[in-house]
Tab-separated table of C-alpha atoms and ligand atoms in Angstrom:
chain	number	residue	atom	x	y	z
X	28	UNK	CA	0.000	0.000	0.000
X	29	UNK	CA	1.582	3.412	-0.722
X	30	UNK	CA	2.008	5.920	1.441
X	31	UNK	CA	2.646	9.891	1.422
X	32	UNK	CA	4.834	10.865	5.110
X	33	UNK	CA	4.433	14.426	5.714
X	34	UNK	CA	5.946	16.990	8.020
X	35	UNK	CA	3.473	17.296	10.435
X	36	UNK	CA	3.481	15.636	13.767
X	37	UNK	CA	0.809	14.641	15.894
X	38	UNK	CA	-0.265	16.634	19.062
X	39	UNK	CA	0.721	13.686	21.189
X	40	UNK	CA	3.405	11.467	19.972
X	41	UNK	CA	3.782	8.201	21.794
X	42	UNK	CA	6.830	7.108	21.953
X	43	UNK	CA	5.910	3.385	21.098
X	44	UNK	CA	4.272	4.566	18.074
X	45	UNK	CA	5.601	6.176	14.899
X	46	UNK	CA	6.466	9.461	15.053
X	47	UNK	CA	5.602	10.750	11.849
X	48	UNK	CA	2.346	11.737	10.471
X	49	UNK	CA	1.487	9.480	7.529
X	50	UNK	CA	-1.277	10.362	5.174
X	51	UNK	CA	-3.061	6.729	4.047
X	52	UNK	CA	-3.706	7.554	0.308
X	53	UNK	CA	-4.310	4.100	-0.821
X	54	UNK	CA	-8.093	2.159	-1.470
X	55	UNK	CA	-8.909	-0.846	0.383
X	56	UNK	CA	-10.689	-3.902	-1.783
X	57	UNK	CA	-13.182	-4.074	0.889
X	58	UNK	CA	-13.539	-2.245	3.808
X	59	UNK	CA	-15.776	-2.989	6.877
X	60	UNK	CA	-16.563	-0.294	9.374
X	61	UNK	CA	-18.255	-1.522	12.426
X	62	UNK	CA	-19.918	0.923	14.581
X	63	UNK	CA	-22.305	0.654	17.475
X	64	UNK	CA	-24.828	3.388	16.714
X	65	UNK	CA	-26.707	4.168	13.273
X	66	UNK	CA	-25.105	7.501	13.058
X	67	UNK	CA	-21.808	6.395	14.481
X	68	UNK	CA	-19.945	5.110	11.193
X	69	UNK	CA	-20.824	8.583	9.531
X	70	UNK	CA	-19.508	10.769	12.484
X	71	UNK	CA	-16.390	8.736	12.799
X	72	UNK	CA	-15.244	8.027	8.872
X	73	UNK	CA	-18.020	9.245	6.784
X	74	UNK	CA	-15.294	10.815	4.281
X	75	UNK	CA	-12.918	8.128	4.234
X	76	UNK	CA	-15.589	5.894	3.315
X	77	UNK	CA	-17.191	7.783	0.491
X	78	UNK	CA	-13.707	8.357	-0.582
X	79	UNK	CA	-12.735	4.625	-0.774
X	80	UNK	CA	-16.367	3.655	-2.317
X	81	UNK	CA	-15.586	6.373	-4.960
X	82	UNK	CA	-12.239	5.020	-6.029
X	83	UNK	CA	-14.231	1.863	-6.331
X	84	UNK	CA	-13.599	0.126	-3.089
X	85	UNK	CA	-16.733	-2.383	-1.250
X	86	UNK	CA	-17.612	-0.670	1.555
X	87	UNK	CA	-20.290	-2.107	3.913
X	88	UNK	CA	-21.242	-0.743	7.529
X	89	UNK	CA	-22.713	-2.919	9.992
X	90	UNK	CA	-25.037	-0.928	12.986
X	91	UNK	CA	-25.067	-2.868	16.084
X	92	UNK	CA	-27.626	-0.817	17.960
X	93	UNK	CA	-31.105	-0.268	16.279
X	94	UNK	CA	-30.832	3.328	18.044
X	95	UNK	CA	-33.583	3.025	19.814
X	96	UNK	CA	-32.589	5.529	22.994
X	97	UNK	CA	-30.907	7.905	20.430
X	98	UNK	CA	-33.640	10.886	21.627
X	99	UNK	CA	-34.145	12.730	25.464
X	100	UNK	CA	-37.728	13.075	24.663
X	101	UNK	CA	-39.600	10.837	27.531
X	102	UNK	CA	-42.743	10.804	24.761
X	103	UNK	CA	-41.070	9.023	21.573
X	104	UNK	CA	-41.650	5.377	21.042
X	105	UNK	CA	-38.714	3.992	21.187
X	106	UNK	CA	-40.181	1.456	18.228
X	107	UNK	CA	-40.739	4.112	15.654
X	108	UNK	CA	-37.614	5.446	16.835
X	109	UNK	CA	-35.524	2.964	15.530
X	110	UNK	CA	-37.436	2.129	12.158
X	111	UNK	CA	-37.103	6.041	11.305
X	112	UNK	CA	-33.274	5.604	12.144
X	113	UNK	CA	-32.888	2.278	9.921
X	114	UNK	CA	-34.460	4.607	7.188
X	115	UNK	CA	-31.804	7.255	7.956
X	116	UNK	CA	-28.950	4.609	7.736
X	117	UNK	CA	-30.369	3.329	4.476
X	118	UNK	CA	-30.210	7.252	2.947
X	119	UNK	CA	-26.801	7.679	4.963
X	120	UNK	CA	-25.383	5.103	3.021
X	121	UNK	CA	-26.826	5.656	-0.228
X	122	UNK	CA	-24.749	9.613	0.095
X	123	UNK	CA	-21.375	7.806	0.474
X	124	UNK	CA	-21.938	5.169	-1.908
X	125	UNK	CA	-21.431	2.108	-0.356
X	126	UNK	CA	-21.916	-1.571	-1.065
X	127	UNK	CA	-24.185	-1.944	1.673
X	128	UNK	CA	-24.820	-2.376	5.290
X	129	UNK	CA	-26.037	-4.323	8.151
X	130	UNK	CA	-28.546	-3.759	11.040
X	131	UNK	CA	-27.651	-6.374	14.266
X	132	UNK	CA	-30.792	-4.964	16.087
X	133	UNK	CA	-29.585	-4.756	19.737
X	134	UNK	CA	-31.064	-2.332	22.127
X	135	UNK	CA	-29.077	0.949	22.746
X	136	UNK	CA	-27.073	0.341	26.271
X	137	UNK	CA	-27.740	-3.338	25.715
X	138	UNK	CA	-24.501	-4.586	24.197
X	139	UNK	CA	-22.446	-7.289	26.036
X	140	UNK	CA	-18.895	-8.695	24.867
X	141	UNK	CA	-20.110	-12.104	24.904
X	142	UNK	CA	-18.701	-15.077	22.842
X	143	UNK	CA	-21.872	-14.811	20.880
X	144	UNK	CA	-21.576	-11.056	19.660
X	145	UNK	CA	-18.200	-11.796	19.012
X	146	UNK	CA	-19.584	-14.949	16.729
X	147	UNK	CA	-21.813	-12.289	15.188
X	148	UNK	CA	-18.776	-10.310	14.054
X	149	UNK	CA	-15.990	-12.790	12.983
X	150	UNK	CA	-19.607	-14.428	10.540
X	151	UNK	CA	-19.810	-10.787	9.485
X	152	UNK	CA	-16.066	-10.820	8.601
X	153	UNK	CA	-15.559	-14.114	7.362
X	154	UNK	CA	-18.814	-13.631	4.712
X	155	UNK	CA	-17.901	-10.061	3.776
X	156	UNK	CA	-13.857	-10.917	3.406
X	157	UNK	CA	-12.345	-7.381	4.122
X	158	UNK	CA	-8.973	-6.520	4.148
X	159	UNK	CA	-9.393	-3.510	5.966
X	160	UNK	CA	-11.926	-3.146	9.349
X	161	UNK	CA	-12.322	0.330	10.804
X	162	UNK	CA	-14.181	0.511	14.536
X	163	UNK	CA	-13.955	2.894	17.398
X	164	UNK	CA	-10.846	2.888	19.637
X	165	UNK	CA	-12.159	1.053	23.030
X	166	UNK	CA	-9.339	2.189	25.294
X	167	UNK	CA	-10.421	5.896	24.239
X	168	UNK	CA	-11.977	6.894	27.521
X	169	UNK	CA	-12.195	10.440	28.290
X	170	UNK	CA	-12.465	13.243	25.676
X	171	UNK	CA	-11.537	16.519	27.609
X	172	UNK	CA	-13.366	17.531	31.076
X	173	UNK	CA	-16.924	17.042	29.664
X	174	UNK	CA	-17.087	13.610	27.514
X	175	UNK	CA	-15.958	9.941	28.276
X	176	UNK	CA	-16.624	7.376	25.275
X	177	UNK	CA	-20.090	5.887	25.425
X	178	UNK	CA	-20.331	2.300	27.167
X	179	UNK	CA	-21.220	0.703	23.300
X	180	UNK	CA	-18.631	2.243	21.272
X	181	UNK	CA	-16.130	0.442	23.804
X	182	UNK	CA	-17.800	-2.503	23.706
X	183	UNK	CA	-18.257	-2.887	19.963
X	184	UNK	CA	-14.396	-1.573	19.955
X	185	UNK	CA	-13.463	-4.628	21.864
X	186	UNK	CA	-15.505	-7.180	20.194
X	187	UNK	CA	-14.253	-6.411	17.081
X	188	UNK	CA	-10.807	-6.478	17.754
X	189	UNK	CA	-10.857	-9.662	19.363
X	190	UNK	CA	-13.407	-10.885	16.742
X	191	UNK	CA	-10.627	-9.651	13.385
X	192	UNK	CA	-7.822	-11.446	15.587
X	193	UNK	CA	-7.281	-14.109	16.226
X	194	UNK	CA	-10.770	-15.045	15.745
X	195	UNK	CA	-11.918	-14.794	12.229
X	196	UNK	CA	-8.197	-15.327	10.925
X	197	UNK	CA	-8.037	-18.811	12.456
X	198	UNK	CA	-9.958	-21.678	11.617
X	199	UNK	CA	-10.339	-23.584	15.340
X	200	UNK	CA	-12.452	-19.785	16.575
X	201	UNK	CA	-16.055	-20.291	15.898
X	202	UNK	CA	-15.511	-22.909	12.866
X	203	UNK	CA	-19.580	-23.336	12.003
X	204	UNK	CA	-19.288	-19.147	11.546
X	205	UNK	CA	-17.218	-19.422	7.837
X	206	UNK	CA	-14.358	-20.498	6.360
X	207	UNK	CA	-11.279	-18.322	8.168
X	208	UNK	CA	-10.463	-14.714	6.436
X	209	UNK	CA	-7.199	-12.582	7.808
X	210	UNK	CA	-8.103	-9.381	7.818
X	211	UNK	CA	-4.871	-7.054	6.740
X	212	UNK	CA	-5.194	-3.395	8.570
X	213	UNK	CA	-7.939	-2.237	11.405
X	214	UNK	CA	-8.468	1.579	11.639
X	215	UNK	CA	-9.755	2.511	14.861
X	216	UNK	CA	-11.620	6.076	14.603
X	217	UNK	CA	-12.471	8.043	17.780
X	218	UNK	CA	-8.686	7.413	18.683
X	219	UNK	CA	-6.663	9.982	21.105
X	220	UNK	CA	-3.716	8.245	19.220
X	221	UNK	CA	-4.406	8.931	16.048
X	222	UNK	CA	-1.457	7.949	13.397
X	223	UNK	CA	-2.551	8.177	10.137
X	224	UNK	CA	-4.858	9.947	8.097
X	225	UNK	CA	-7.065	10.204	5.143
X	226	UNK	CA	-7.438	13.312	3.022
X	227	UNK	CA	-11.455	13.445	2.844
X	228	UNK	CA	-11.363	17.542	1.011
X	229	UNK	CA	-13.243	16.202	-2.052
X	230	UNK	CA	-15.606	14.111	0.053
X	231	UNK	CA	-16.215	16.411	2.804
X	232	UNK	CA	-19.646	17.527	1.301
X	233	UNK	CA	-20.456	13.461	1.087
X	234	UNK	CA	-19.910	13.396	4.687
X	235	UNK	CA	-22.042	16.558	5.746
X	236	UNK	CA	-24.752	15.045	3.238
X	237	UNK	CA	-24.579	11.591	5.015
X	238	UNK	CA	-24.851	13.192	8.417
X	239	UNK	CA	-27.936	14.787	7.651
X	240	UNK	CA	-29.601	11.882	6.842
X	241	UNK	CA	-30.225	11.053	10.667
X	242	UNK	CA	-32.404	13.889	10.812
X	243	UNK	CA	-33.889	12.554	14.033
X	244	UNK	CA	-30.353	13.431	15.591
X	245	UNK	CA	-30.659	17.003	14.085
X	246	UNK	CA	-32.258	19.805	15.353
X	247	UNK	CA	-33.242	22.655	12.462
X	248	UNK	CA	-31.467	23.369	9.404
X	249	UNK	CA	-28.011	21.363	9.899
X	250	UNK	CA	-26.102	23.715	8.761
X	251	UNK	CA	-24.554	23.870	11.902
X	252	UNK	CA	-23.974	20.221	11.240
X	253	UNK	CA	-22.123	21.366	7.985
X	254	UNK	CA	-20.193	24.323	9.881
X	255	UNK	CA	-19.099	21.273	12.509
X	256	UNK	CA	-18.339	18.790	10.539
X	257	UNK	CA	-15.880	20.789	8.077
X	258	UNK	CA	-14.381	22.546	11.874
X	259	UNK	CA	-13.282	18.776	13.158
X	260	UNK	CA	-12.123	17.475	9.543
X	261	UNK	CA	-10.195	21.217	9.600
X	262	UNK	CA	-8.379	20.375	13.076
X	263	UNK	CA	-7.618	17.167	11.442
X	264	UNK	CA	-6.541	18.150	8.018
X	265	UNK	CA	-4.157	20.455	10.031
X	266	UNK	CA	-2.425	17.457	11.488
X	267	UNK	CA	-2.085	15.416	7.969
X	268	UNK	CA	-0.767	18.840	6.198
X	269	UNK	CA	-4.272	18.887	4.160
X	270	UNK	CA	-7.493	20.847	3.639
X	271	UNK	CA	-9.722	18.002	5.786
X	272	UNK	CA	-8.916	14.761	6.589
X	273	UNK	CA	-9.878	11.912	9.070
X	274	UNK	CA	-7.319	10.413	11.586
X	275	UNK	CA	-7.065	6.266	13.191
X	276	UNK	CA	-5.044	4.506	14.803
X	277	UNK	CA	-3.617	2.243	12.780
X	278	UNK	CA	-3.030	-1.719	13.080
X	279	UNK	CA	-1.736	-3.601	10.669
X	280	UNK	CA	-1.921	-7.663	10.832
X	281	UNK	CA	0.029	-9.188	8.442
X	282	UNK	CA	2.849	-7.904	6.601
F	278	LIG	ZN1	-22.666	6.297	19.152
């Protein structure tokens, strides 16, 4: 896979990590992104996956959660909820033009890390054959003074880790779930140790347009929602040396 290093450093270089900022300009053959909320995958790497499914990569998202809780109004069904949000992931994904995606169905708050969501997943992989997984970060904890990383991002972070390895690479984990499949590179997203990036300027719009598809997240116009989403690809197109971009933490299985 080619790769562009640039000047720029991250905020917080760890020293057990590379200390160069590397921009990721290749395309995956298939790429997985497994989130735990319906809006989740767009939020975290909305542009990086309209920019792989344009340069003609298979991109397919699986939701854990059928959102369900995703409103503070104590007179919403939490039913009609969710069907309006599997609507909203249908349109979402239509915007970045992927392959397709997957609903699990569990209750918001409700995921466990238990051998059989983990079975879930490593199916998942070993049907869909990716080389490349992205998922949220589970040891990311605490954003700043005023956010700490919802309870079902880390769990769906930690079930798919284990799930890609060793699980779906080797044959003896869960062998009535698929022949085995290795995948090559996990990007974890929502990462405070982010190492490479992906320059998402021409698919920034893609993203903003995907994010307003869960209009039952999104109070008035969204154009606020534009105005944000271009700020946080801005702080980390500043990072890669680039207009907007998306940073991971990087993990590469096999060489
Ligand atoms: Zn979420």
């Amino acid at each position: 896979m080619s790769m562009t290093t640039v000047s720029s450093r991250p905020a917080r270089p760890s020293p057990a990590r590379p200390d160069v900022a590397e921009l990721f300009a290749a395309t995956p053959s298939r790429a997985l992104a497994i989130y735990a909320h319906p809006d989740d995958a767009e939020v975290s790497c909305g542009g990086t996956m309209a920019r792989w499914s344009a340069a003609g990569a298979e991109v397919h998202v699986v939701v854990c959660t059928r959102g369900d809780k995703g409103s503070s109004d104590p007179g919403i069904d939490p039913a009609e909820l969710a069907d309006r949000r599997a609507g909203e992931v249908a349109a979402a994904g239509q915007a970045l033009g992927l392959a397709g995606h997957c609903l699990l169905g569990y209750d918001d708050g409700a995921l466990e890390d238990t051998a059989a969501f983990r079975q879930q997943l490593v199916g998942l992989v070993r049907s869909l054959r990716p080389d490349t997984v992205v998922c949220p970060d589970p040891t990311a904890m605490f954003f700043g003074q005023h956010y700490f990383n919802h309870r079902d991002h880390r769990i769906v972070g930690t079930a798919v880790l284990d799930a890609v390895a060793p699980a779906a690479g080797n044959p003896h984990y869960f062998p009535e779930a698929g022949p085995a499949h290795q995948v090559a590179s996990v990007f974890l997203s929502g990462t405070l140790d982010a190492d490479v990036w992906v320059d998402v300027s021409d698919h920034i719009d893609a993203k903003a347009e995907a994010l307003a598809c869960h209009s039952s997240q999104i109070g008035g116009t969204g154009e606020w929602l534009r105005s944000a989403v271009r700020q946080r690809a801005e702080d980390a197109g500043r990072m890669a040396g680039v207009r907007y971009a998306e940073g991971f933490r990087r993990l590469l299985l096999q060489a």
